[in-house]
Tab-separated table of C-alpha atoms and ligand atoms in Angstrom:
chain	number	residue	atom	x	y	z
A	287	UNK	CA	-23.460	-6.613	19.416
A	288	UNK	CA	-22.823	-3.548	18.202
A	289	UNK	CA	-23.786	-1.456	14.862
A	290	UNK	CA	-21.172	-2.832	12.973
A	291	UNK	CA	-20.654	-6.100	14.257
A	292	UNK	CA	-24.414	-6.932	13.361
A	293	UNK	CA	-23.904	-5.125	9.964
A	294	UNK	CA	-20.945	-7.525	8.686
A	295	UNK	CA	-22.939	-10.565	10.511
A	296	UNK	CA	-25.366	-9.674	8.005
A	297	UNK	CA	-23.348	-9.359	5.004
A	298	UNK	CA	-20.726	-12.033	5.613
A	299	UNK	CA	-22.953	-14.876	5.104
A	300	UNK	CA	-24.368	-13.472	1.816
A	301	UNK	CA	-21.771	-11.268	0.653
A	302	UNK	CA	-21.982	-11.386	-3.440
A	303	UNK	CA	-21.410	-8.232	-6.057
A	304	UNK	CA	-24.827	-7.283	-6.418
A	305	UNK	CA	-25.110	-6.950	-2.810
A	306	UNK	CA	-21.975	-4.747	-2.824
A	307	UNK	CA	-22.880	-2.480	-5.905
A	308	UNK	CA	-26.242	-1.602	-4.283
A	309	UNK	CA	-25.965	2.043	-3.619
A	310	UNK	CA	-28.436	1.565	-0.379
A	311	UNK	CA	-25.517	-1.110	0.885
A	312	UNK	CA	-23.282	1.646	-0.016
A	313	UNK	CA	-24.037	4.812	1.829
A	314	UNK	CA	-24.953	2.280	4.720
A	315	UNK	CA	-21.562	0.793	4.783
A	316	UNK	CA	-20.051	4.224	4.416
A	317	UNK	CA	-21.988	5.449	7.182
A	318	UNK	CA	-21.266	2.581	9.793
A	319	UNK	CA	-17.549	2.597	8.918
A	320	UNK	CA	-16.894	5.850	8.953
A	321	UNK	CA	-18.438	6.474	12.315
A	322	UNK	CA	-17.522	3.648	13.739
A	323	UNK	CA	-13.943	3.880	14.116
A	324	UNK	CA	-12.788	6.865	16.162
A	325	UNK	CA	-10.080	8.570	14.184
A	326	UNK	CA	-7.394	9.872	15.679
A	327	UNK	CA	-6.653	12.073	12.654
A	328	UNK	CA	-8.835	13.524	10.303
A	329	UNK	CA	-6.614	12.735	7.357
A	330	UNK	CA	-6.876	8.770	8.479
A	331	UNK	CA	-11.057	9.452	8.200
A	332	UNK	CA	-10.431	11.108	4.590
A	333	UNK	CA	-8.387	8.206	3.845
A	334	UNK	CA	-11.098	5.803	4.294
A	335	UNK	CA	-13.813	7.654	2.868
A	336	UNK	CA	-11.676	8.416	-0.276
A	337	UNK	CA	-11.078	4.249	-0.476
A	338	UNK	CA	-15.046	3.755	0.457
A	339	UNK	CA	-16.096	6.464	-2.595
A	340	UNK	CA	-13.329	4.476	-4.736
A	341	UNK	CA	-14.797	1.378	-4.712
A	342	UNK	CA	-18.336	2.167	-4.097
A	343	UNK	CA	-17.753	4.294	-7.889
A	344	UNK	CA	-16.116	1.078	-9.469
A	345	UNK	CA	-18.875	-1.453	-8.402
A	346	UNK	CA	-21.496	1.395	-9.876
A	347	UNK	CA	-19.243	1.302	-12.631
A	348	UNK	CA	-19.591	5.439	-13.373
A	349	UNK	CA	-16.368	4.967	-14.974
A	350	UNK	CA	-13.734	2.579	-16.938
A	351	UNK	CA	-12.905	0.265	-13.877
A	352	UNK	CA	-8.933	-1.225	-14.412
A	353	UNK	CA	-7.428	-3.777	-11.604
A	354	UNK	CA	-3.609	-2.605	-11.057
A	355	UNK	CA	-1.099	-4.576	-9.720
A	356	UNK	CA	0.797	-2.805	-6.377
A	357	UNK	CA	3.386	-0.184	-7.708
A	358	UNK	CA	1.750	0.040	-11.368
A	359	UNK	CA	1.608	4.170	-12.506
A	360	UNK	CA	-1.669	5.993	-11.710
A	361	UNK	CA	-1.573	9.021	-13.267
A	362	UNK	CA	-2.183	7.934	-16.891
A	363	UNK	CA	-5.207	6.687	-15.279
A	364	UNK	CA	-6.553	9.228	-13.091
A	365	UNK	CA	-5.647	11.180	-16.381
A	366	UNK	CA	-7.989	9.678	-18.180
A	367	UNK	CA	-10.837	9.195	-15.411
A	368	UNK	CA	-10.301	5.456	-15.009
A	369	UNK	CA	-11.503	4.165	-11.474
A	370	UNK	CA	-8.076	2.106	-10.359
A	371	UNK	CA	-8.898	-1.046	-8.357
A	372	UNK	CA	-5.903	-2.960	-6.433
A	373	UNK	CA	-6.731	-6.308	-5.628
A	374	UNK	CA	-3.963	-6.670	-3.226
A	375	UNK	CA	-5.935	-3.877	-1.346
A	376	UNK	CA	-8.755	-5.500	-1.466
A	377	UNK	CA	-7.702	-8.389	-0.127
A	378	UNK	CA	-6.078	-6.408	2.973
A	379	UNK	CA	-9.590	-5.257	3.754
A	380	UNK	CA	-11.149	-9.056	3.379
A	381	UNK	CA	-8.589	-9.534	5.618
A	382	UNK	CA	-9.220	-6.945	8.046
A	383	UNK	CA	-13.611	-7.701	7.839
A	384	UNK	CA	-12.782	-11.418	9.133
A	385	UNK	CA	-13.294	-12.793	5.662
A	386	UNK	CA	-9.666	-14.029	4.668
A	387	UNK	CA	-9.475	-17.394	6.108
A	388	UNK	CA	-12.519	-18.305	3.990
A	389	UNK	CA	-11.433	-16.857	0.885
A	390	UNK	CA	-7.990	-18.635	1.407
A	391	UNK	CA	-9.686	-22.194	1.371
A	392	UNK	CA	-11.451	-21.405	-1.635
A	393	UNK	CA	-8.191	-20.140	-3.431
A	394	UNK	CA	-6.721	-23.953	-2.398
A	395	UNK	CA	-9.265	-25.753	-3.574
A	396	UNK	CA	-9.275	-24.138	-6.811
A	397	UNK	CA	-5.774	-24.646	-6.906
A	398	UNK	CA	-3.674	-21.863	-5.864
A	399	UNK	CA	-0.883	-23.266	-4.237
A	400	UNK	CA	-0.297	-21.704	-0.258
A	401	UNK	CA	3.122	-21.025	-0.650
A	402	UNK	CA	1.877	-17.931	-3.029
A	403	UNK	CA	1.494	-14.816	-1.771
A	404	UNK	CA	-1.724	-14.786	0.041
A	405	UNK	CA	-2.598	-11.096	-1.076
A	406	UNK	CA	-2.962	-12.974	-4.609
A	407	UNK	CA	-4.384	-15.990	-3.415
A	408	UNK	CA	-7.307	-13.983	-1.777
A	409	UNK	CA	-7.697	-12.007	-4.455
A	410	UNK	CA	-8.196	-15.289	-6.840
A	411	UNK	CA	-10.965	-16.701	-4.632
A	412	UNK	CA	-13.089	-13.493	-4.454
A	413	UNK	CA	-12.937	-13.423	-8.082
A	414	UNK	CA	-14.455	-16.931	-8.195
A	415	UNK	CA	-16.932	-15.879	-5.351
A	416	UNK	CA	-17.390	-12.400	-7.998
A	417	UNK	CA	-17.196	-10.201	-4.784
A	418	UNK	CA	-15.344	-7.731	-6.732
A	419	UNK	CA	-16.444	-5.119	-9.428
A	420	UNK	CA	-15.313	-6.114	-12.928
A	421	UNK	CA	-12.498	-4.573	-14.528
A	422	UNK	CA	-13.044	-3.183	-17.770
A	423	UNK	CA	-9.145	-3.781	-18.172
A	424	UNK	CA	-6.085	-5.181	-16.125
A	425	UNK	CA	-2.794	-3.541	-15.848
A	426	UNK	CA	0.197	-5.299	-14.229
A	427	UNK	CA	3.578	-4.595	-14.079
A	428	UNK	CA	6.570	-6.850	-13.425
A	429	UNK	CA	8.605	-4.773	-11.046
A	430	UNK	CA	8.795	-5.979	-7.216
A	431	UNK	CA	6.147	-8.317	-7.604
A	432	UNK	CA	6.893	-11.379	-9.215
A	433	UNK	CA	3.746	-13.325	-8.608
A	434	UNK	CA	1.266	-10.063	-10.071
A	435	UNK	CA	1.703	-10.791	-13.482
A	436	UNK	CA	0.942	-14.335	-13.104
A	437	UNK	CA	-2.255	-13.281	-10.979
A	438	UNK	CA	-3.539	-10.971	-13.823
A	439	UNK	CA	-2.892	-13.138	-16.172
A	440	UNK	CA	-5.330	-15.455	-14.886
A	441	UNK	CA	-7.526	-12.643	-14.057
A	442	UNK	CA	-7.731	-11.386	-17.569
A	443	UNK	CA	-8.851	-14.622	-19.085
A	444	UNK	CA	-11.034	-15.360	-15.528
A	445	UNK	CA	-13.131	-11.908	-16.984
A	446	UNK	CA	-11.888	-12.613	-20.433
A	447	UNK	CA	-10.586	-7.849	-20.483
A	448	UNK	CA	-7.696	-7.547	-22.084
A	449	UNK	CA	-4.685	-7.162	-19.986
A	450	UNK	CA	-1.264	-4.756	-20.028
A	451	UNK	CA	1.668	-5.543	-19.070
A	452	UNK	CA	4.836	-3.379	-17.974
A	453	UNK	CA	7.978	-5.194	-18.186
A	454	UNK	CA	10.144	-2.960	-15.877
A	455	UNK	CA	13.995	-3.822	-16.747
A	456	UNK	CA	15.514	-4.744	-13.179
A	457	UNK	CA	18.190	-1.987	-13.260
A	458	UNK	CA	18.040	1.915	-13.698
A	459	UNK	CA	20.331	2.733	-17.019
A	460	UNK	CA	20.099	4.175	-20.129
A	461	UNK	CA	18.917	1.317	-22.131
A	462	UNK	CA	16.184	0.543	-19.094
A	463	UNK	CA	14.550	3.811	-19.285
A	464	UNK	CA	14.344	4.004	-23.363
A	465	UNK	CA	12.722	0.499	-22.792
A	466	UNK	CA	10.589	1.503	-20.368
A	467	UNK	CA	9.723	4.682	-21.555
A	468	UNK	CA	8.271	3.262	-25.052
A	469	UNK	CA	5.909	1.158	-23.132
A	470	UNK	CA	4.123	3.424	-21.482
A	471	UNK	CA	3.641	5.529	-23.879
A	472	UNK	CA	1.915	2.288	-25.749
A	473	UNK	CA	0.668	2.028	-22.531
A	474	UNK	CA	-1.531	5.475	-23.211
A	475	UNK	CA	-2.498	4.762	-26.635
A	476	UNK	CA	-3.431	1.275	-25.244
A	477	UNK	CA	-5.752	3.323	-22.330
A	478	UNK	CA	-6.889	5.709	-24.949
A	479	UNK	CA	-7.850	2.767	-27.268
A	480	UNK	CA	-9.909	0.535	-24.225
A	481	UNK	CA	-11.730	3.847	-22.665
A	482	UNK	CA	-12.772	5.606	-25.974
A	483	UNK	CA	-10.849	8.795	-24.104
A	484	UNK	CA	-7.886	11.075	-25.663
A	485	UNK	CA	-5.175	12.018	-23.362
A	486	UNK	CA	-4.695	15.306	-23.737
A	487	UNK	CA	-1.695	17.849	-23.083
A	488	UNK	CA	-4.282	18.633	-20.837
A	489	UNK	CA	-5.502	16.238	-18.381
A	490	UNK	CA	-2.091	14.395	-18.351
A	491	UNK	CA	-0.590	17.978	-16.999
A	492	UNK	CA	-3.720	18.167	-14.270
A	493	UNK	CA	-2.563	14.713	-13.166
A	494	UNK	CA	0.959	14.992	-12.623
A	495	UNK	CA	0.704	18.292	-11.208
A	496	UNK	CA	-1.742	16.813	-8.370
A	497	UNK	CA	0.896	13.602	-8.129
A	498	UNK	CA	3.227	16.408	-7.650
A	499	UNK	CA	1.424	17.869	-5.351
A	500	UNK	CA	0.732	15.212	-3.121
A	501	UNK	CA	4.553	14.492	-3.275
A	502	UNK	CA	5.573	17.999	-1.882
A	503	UNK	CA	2.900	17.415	1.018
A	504	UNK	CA	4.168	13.760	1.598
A	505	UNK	CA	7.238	15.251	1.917
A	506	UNK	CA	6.460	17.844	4.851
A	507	UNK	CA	4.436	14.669	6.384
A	508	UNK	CA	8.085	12.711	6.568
A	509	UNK	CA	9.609	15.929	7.450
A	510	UNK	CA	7.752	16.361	10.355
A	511	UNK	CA	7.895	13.091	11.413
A	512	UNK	CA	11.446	13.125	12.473
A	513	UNK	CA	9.815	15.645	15.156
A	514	UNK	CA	10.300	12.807	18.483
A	515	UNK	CA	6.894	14.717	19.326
A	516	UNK	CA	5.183	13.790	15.857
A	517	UNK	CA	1.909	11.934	17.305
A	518	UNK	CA	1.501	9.648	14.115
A	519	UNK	CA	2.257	5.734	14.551
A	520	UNK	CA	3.601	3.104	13.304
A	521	UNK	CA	0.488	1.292	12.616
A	522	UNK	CA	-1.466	4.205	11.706
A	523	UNK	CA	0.932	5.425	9.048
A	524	UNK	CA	1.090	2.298	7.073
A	525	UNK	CA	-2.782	2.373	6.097
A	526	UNK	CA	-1.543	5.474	3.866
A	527	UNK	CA	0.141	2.942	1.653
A	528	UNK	CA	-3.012	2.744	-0.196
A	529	UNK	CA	-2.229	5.941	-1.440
A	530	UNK	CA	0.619	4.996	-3.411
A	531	UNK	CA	-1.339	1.968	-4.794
A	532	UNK	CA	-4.742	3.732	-6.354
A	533	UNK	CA	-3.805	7.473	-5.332
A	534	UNK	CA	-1.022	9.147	-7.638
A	535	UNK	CA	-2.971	11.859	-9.464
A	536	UNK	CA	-5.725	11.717	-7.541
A	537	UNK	CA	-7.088	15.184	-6.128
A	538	UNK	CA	-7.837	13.216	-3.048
A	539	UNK	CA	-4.373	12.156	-2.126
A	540	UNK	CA	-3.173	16.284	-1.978
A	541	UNK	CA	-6.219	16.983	0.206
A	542	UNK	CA	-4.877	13.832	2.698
A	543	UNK	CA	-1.696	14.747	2.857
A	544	UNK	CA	-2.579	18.663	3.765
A	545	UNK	CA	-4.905	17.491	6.433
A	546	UNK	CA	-2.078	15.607	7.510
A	547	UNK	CA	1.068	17.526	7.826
A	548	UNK	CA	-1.320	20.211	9.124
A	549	UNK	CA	-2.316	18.032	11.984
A	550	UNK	CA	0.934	17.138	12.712
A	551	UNK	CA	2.219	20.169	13.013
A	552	UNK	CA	-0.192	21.006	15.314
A	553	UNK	CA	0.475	17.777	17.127
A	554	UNK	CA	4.124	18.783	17.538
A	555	UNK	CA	3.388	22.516	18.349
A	556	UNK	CA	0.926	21.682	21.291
A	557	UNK	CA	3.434	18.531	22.295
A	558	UNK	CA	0.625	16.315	23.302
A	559	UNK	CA	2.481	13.334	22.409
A	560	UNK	CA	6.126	14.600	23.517
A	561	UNK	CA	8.665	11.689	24.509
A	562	UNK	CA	6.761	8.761	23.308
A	563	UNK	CA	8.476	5.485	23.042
A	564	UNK	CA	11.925	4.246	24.088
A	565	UNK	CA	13.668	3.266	21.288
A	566	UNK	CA	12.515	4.457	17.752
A	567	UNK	CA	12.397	1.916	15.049
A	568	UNK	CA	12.187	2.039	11.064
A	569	UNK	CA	9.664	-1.048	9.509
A	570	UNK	CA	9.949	-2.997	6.473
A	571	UNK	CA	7.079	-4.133	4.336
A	572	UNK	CA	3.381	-4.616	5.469
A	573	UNK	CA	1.773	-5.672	8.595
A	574	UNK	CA	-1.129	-8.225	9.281
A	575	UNK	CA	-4.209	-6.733	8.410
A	576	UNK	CA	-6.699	-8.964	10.033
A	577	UNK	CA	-7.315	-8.347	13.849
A	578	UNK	CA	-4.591	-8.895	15.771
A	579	UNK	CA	-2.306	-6.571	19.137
A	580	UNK	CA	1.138	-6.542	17.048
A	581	UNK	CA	1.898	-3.028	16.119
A	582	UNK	CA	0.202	-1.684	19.454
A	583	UNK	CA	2.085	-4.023	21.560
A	584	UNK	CA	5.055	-3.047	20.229
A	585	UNK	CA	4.246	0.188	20.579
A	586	UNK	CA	2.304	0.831	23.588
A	587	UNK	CA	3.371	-2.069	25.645
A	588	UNK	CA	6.730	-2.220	24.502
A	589	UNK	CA	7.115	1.394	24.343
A	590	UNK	CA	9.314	0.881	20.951
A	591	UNK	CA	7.709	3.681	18.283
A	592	UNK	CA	7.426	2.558	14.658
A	593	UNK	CA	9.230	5.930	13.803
A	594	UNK	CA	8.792	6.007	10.111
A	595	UNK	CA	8.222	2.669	7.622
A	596	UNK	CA	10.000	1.651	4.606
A	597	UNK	CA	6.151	1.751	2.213
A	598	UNK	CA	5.877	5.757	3.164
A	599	UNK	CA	9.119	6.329	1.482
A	600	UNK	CA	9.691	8.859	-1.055
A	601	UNK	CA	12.140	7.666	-3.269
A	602	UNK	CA	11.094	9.584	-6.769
A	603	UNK	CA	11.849	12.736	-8.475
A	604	UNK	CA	9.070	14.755	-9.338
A	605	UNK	CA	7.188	14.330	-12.661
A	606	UNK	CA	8.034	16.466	-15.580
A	607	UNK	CA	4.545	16.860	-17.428
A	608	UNK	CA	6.435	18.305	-20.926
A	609	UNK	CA	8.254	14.689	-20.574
A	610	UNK	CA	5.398	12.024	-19.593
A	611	UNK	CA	7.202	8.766	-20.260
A	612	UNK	CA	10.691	9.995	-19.485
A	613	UNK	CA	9.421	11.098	-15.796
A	614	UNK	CA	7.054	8.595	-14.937
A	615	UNK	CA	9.899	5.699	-16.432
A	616	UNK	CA	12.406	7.610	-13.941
A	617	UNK	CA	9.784	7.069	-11.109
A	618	UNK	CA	9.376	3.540	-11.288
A	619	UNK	CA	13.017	2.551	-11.802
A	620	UNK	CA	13.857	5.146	-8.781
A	621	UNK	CA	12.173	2.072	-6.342
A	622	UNK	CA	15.215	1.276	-4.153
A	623	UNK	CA	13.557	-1.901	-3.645
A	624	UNK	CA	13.881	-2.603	-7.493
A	625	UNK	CA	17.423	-4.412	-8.336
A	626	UNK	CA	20.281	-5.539	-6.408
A	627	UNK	CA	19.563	-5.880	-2.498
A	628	UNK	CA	22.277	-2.969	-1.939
A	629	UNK	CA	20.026	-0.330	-3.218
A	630	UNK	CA	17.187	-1.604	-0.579
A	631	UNK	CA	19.212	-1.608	1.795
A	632	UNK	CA	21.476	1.514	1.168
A	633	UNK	CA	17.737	3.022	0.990
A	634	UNK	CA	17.369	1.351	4.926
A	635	UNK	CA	20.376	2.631	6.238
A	636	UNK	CA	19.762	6.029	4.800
A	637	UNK	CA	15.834	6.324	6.347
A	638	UNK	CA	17.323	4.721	9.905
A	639	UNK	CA	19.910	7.415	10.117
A	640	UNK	CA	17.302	10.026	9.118
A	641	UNK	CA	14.609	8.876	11.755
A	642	UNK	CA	17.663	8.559	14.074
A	643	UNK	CA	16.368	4.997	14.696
A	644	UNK	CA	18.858	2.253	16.007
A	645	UNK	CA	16.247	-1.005	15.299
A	646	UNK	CA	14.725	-2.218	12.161
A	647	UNK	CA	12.187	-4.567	11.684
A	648	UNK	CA	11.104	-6.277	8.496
A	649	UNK	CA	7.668	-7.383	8.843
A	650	UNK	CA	8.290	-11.319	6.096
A	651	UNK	CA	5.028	-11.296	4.673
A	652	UNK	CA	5.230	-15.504	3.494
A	653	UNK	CA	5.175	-15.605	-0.576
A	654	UNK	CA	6.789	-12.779	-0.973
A	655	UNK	CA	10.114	-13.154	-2.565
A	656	UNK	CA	11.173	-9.679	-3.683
A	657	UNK	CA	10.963	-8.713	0.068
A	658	UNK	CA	11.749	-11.284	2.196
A	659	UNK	CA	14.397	-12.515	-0.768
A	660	UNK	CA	16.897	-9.426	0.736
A	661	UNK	CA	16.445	-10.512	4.301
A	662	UNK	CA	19.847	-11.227	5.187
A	663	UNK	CA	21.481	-8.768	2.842
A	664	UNK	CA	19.663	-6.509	5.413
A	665	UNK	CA	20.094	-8.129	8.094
A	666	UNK	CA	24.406	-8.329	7.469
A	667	UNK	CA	24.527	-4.552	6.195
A	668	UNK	CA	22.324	-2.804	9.054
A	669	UNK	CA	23.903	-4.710	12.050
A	670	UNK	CA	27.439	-3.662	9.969
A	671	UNK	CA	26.566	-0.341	10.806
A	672	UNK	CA	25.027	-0.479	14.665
A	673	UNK	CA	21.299	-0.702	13.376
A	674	UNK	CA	19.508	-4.128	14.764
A	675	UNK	CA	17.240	-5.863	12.825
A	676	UNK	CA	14.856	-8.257	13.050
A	677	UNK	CA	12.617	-10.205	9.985
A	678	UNK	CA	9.488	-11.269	11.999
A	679	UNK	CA	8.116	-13.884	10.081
A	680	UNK	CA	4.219	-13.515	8.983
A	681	UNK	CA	1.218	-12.945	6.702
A	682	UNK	CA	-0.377	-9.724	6.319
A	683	UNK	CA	-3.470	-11.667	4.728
A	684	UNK	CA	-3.265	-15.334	6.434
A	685	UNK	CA	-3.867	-15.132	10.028
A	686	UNK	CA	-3.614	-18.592	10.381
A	687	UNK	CA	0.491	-18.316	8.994
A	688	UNK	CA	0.862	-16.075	11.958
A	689	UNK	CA	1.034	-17.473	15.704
A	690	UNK	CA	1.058	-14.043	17.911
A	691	UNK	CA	2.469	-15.556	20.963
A	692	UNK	CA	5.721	-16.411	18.685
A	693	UNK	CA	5.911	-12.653	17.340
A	694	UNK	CA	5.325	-11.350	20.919
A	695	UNK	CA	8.311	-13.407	22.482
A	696	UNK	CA	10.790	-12.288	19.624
A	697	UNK	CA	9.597	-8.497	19.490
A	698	UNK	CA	10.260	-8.735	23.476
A	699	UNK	CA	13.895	-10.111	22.953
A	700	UNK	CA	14.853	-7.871	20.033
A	701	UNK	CA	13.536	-4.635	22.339
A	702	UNK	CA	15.464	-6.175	25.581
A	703	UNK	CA	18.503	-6.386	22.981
A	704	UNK	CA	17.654	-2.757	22.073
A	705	UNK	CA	17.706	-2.138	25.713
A	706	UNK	CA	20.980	-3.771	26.477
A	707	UNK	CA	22.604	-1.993	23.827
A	708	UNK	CA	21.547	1.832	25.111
A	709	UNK	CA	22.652	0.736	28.860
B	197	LIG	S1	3.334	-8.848	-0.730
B	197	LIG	FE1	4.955	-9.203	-2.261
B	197	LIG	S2	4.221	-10.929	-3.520
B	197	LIG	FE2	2.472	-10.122	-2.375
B	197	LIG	S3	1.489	-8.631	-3.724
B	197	LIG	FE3	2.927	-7.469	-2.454
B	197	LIG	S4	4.841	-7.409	-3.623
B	197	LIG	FE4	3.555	-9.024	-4.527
């Protein structure tokens, strides 16, 4: 058994918060994790140290500690020196430690139904089990997500912290962003009022002007990418979607990035990694987080390179500091995914062409219905325009919703239909 294997044998059977807030669990955790995995890029290390130091700070609780739901807006946060914590996250990383299928049972029998979303459902149980650190506050918003507002809700009254909610309008427009605009700005009084802190001219311009930064370096990381000698995966790539869920305004997130396009470049330049893959391929939504061979079969066996994925997108406009509300309203509603399915998929077509990638494939995490509600919308619009597509039914949490021999056959067909179509 090795190092790590014998340190989450340990933990798993008594795994409480206590036990995670002790600092001496901490660096020890930190330690083993970080050297166990062999990184293939430095940024992916930074990554997980940055998410370690995250949540290692909210269970010591050196700060105001608010639980966001996925897509809610960081900065005002980071502004004000609130630790974020996404739930959903964590639950990717019960998920990946084994711990899932347990926390899952426990979520049934206190009565979470299993056709939720099981990113929601874990999240619920390991709140009963109190693995988490407390929030100090809850902040959901209503975009995308239909089921986060009803998660929080319980939350909130589960730790009895007063909870926010952002009612996004689901269309861009005039009237939306007015809307929208006037509640975040009670959203920053509301954050001023439940940290004691004053958001400043100040720290809200030091926030967006890191968001912005991290934007413009995002940007040269999907630049380079549509190098065919970029060296960064499919499965790799998606773990920077934590970024977009705790990370906007974070100094952090700019350092990641950096490290990133600069190791890309360098990737490209020495063309260690030239010619990789057959057919290049877009993907939609998550991907199982718990051990499983998907994404490297595809990739390696397969020889069918995730290319660039729908969750690394950037979609927004860059934040105006002298206009807050106005820029970060214009930044939410800018979510192609938010609205009618045409804008998702316009958004698909558009990144397909730009990867020159002639396969899509939406990775139907079960319970989600913003996502996998658009899945033949897709489906009819890409193959309209020569771009296969295939919805692989899942759970990114649930590994017991997800029978690998079934993915493996239909990945197989859709690249031998890739195949037959290049012939
Ligand atoms: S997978 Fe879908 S339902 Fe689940 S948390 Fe994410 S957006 Fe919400």
């Amino acid at each position: 058994m090795d190092v790590f294997s014998l340190f989450m044998s340990r933990l798993s059977g008594n795994l409480n918060r206590r036990l995670l807030s002790s600092p001496q669990v901490q660096s020890l955790a930190r330690l083993i994790f970080l050297r166990k995995n062999e990184f293939k890029f430095k940024a992916l290390k930074e990554l997980a140290a940055m998410a370690l130091d995250q949540a290692a700070r909210a269970y010591r609780r050196e700060e105001p500690v608010a639980w966001t739901s996925a897509f809610f807006p960081d900065e005002l946060l980071h502004a004000l020196n609130i630790i974020p914590f996404a739930p959903e996250a964590a639950s990717g990383m019960a998920a990946a430690l084994g711990l899932s299928p347990g926390l899952l049972n426990k979520a049934e029998e206190i009565g979470f139904s299993k056709d939720g979303c099981s990113f929601h459902r874990c999240a619920a149980a390991g709140t009963e089990q109190d693995l988490f650190p407390r929030p100090d506050m809850l902040l959901a918003s209503s975009h995308l997500c239909d089921g986060a507002p009803q998660l929080f809700q319980y939350l909130s009254r589960r730790y009895n912290r007063p909870l926010f909610l952002l009612d996004v309008p689901a269309a861009p427009g005039e009237a939306a962003e007015q809307y929208l605009s006037d509640q975040l700005k009670e959203l920053a009084a509301w954050l001023e009022r439940h940290s004691g802190r004053k958001l400043t001219g100040e720290r809200l311009e030091k926030a967006f002007s890191r968001s912005n930064r991290a934007r413009e370096m995002q940007l040269q990381v999907n630049e380079l990418r549509r190098d065919p000698a970029s060296p960064l995966d499919g499965g790799e790539a998606l773990a920077f979607f934590y970024l977009l869920l705790v990370g906007q305004g974070h100094p952090d997130t700019v350092h990641i990035y950096a490290t990133l396009a600069r190791e890309l470049a360098e990737g490209i330049k020495n063309s260690w990694s030239r010619d990789r893959g057959r057919f290049r391929l877009i993907w939609m939504q998550l991907k199982p987080y718990y051990r499983n061979d998907l994404l490297p079969y595809l990739e390696n066996e397969l020889q069918a390179r995730v290319v660039f994925e729908e969750v690394n997108d950037v979609f927004w406009p860059p934040l105006d500091p002298d206009r807050p509300y106005v820029s970060l309203t214009r930044k939410i509603l800018s979510n192609p995914a938010l609205g009618p399915g045409r804008r998702r998929l316009e958004r698909a077509k558009w990144l397909a062409q730009r990867y020159n990638a002639g396969g899509v494939i939406h990775y139907s995490h079960w319970g989600c219905r913003q996502a996998v509600g658009s899945v033949y919308y897709l489906k009819e619009g890409l193959n309209q325009s020569g771009i296969s597509f295939l919805s692989l039914d899942g759970d990114c949490v649930d590994p017991s919703n997800f029978p690998p021999g079934q993915a493996k056959t239909r990945i197989e067909s859709f690249v031998e239909m890739l195949d037959q179509r290049t012939v």
